[in-house]
XYZ file of C-alpha atoms in Angstrom:
219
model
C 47.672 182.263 119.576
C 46.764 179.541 121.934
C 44.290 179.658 124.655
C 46.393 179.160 128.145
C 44.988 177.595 131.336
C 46.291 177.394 135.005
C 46.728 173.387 134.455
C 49.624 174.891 131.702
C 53.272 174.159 132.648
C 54.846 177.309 132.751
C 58.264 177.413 131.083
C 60.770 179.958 131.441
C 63.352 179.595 128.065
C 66.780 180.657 129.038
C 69.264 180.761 126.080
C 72.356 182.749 124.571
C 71.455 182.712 120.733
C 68.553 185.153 120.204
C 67.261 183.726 117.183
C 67.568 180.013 118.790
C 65.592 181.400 121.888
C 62.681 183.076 119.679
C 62.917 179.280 118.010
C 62.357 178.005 120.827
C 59.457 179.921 122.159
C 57.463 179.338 118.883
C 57.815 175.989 119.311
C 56.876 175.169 122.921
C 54.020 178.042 122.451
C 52.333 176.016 119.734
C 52.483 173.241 122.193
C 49.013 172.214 124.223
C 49.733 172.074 127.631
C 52.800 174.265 128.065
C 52.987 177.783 128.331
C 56.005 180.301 127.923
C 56.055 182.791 130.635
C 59.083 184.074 129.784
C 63.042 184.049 127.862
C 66.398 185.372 129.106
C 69.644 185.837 127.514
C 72.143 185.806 129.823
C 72.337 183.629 133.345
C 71.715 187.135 135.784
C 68.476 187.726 133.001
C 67.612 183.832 134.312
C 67.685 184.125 137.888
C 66.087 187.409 137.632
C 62.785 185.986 135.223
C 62.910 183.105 136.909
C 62.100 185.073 140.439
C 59.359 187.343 139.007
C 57.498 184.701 136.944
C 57.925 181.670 138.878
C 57.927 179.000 135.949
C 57.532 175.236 136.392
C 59.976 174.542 134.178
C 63.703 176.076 133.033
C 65.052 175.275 130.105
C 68.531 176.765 130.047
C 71.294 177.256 128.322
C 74.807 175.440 129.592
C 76.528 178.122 127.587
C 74.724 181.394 129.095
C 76.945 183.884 129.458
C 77.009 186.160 132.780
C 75.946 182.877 134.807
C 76.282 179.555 133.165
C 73.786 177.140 132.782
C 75.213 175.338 135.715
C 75.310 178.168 137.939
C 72.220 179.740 137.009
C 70.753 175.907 137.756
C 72.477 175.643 141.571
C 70.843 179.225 141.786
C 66.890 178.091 141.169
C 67.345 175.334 143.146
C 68.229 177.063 146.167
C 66.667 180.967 145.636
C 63.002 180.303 147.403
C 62.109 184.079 145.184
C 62.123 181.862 142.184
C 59.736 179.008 143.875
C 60.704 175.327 142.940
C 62.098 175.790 139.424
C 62.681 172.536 137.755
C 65.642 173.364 135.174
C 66.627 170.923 131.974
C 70.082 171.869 130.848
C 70.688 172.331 126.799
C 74.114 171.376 126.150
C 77.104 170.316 123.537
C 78.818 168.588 126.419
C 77.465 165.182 127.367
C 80.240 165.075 129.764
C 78.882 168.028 131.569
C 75.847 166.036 132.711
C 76.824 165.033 136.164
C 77.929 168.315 137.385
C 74.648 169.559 136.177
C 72.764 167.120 138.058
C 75.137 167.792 141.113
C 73.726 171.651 140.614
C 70.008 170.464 140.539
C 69.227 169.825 137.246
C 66.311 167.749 136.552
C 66.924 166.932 133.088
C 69.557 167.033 130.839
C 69.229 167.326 126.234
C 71.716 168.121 123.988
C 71.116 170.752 121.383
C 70.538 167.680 118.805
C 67.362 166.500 120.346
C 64.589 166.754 118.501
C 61.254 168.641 119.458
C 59.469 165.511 120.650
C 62.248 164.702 122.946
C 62.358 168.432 124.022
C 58.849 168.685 124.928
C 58.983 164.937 126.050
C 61.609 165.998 128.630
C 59.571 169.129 130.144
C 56.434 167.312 130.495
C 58.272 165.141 132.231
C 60.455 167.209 134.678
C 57.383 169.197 135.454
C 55.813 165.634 136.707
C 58.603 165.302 138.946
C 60.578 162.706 137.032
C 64.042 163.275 135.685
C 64.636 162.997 131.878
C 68.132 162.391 129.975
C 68.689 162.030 126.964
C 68.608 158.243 125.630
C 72.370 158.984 123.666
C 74.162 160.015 127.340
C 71.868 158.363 129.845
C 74.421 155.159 130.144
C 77.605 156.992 130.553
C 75.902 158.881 133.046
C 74.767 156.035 135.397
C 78.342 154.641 135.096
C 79.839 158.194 135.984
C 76.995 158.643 138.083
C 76.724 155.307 140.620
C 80.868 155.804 141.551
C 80.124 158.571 143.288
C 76.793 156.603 145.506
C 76.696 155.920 148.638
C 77.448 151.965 149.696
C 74.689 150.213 150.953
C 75.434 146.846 151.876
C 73.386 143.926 150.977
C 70.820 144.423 154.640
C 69.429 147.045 153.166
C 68.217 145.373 150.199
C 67.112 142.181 152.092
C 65.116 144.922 154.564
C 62.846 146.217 152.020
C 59.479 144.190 152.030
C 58.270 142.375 148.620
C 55.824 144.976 147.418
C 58.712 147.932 148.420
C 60.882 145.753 146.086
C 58.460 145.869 143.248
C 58.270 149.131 143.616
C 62.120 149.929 143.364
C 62.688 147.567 140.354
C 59.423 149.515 138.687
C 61.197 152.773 139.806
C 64.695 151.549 138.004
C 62.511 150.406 135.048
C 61.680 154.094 134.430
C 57.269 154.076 135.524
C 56.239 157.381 137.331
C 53.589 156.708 139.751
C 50.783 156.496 137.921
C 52.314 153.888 135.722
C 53.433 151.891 138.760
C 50.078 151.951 140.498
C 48.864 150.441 137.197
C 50.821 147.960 137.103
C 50.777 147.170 140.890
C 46.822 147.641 141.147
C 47.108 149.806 143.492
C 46.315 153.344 144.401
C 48.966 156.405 143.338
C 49.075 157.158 147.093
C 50.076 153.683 147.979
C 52.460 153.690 145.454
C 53.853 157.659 147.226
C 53.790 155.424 150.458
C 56.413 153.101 149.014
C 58.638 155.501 147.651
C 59.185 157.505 150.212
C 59.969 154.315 152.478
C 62.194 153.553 150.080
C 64.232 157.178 150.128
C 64.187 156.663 153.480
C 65.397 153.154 154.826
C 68.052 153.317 151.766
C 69.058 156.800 152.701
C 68.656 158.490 149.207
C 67.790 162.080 148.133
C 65.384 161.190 145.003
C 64.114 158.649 142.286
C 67.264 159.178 139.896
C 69.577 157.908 142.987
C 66.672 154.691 143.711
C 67.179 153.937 139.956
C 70.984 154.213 139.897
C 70.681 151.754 143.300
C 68.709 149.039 142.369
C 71.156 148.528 139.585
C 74.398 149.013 141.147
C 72.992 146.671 144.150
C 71.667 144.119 141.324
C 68.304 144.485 142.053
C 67.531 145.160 138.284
């Protein structure tokens, strides 16, 4: 049994197949660094775990039964109970991946992925970043950038040269940390930038800056 801390990212494993689910626990349990609060079999079992253990991270099931993966996802995004659940969606679908990030999803594996890319993916959701997988992730911009918001050439040429930087670095996939690295400057300079950037181009997060620069040619 490993030793948990309250630095540990707290998942909450939400899946139909019971042996699959006890699967997964044993895996992300032997993991350093995450901890598994809790599992659910159904989507009502979800919302309801999810409100009484308040986990960093979701990983559910698109093919829960009660609620689906998609609804029990729209559900932790907007129940406050369940605190500000980060889900990743398992699926068979990669078509399914924009409606789940139009519910709130955060990151988005099929059931092939392998148990680096699984744990890859929650670390990284439970930084604040969005992870999909590598097999899906260009479809998805495609699908993705038709339904974006125009922004006309201005609001590119408004951005200053370190904001621009910042975007292309943002595109290119760093998380803060990384971009302050690479920028020498401080992680709360490189906050400062970001949020300009949601902002003056009117967007809701990082995924929709990436899915700009490169539909405005930036990248």
């Amino acid at each position: 049994m490993t030793n948990s801390s309250t630095t540990d990212i707290r998942v909450l494993i939400c899946y139909s197949e019971r042996l699959l689910r006890t699967a997964l626990c044993s895996i992300l349990a032997a993991e350093p660094g995450l901890r598994v609060v809790g599992d659910a079999g159904d989507g009502f079992e979800a919302v309801s775990k999810a409100r009484g253990l308040r986990p960093d991270v979701a990983l559910v099931d698109e093919r829960l039964t009660g609620l689906d993966g998609i609804q029990v996802t729209e559900r932790l995004r907007a129940d406050s109970l369940a605190g500000p659940v980060r889900s990743v969606i398992l699926t068979e679908q990669p078509e399914t991946m924009f409606d789940a990030v139009r519910a709130g999803a955060r990151g988005f594996l099929l059931r092939s992925s392998d148990q680096d890319e699984l744990v890859g993916a929650i670390r990284a959701i439970a930084r604040g970043e969005a992870f999909f997988a590598p097999q899906v992730a260009s479809s998805f911009l495609r699908r993705f950038e038709n339904g974006l918001p125009y922004r006309p050439p201005e609001a590119v040429k408004s951005l200053t040269e370190r904001e621009h930087e910042v975007l292309v670095l943002v595109a290119d996939g760093l998380n803060n940390t990384e971009i302050a690295s690479r920028l020498y400057v401080s992680q709360a300079t490189v906050k400062f930038h970001v949020s300009n950037l949601l902002c003056k181009l009117n967007l809701r997060d990082r995924l929709q800056m990436a899915v700009f620069a490169h539909k405005a040619g930036v990248v």
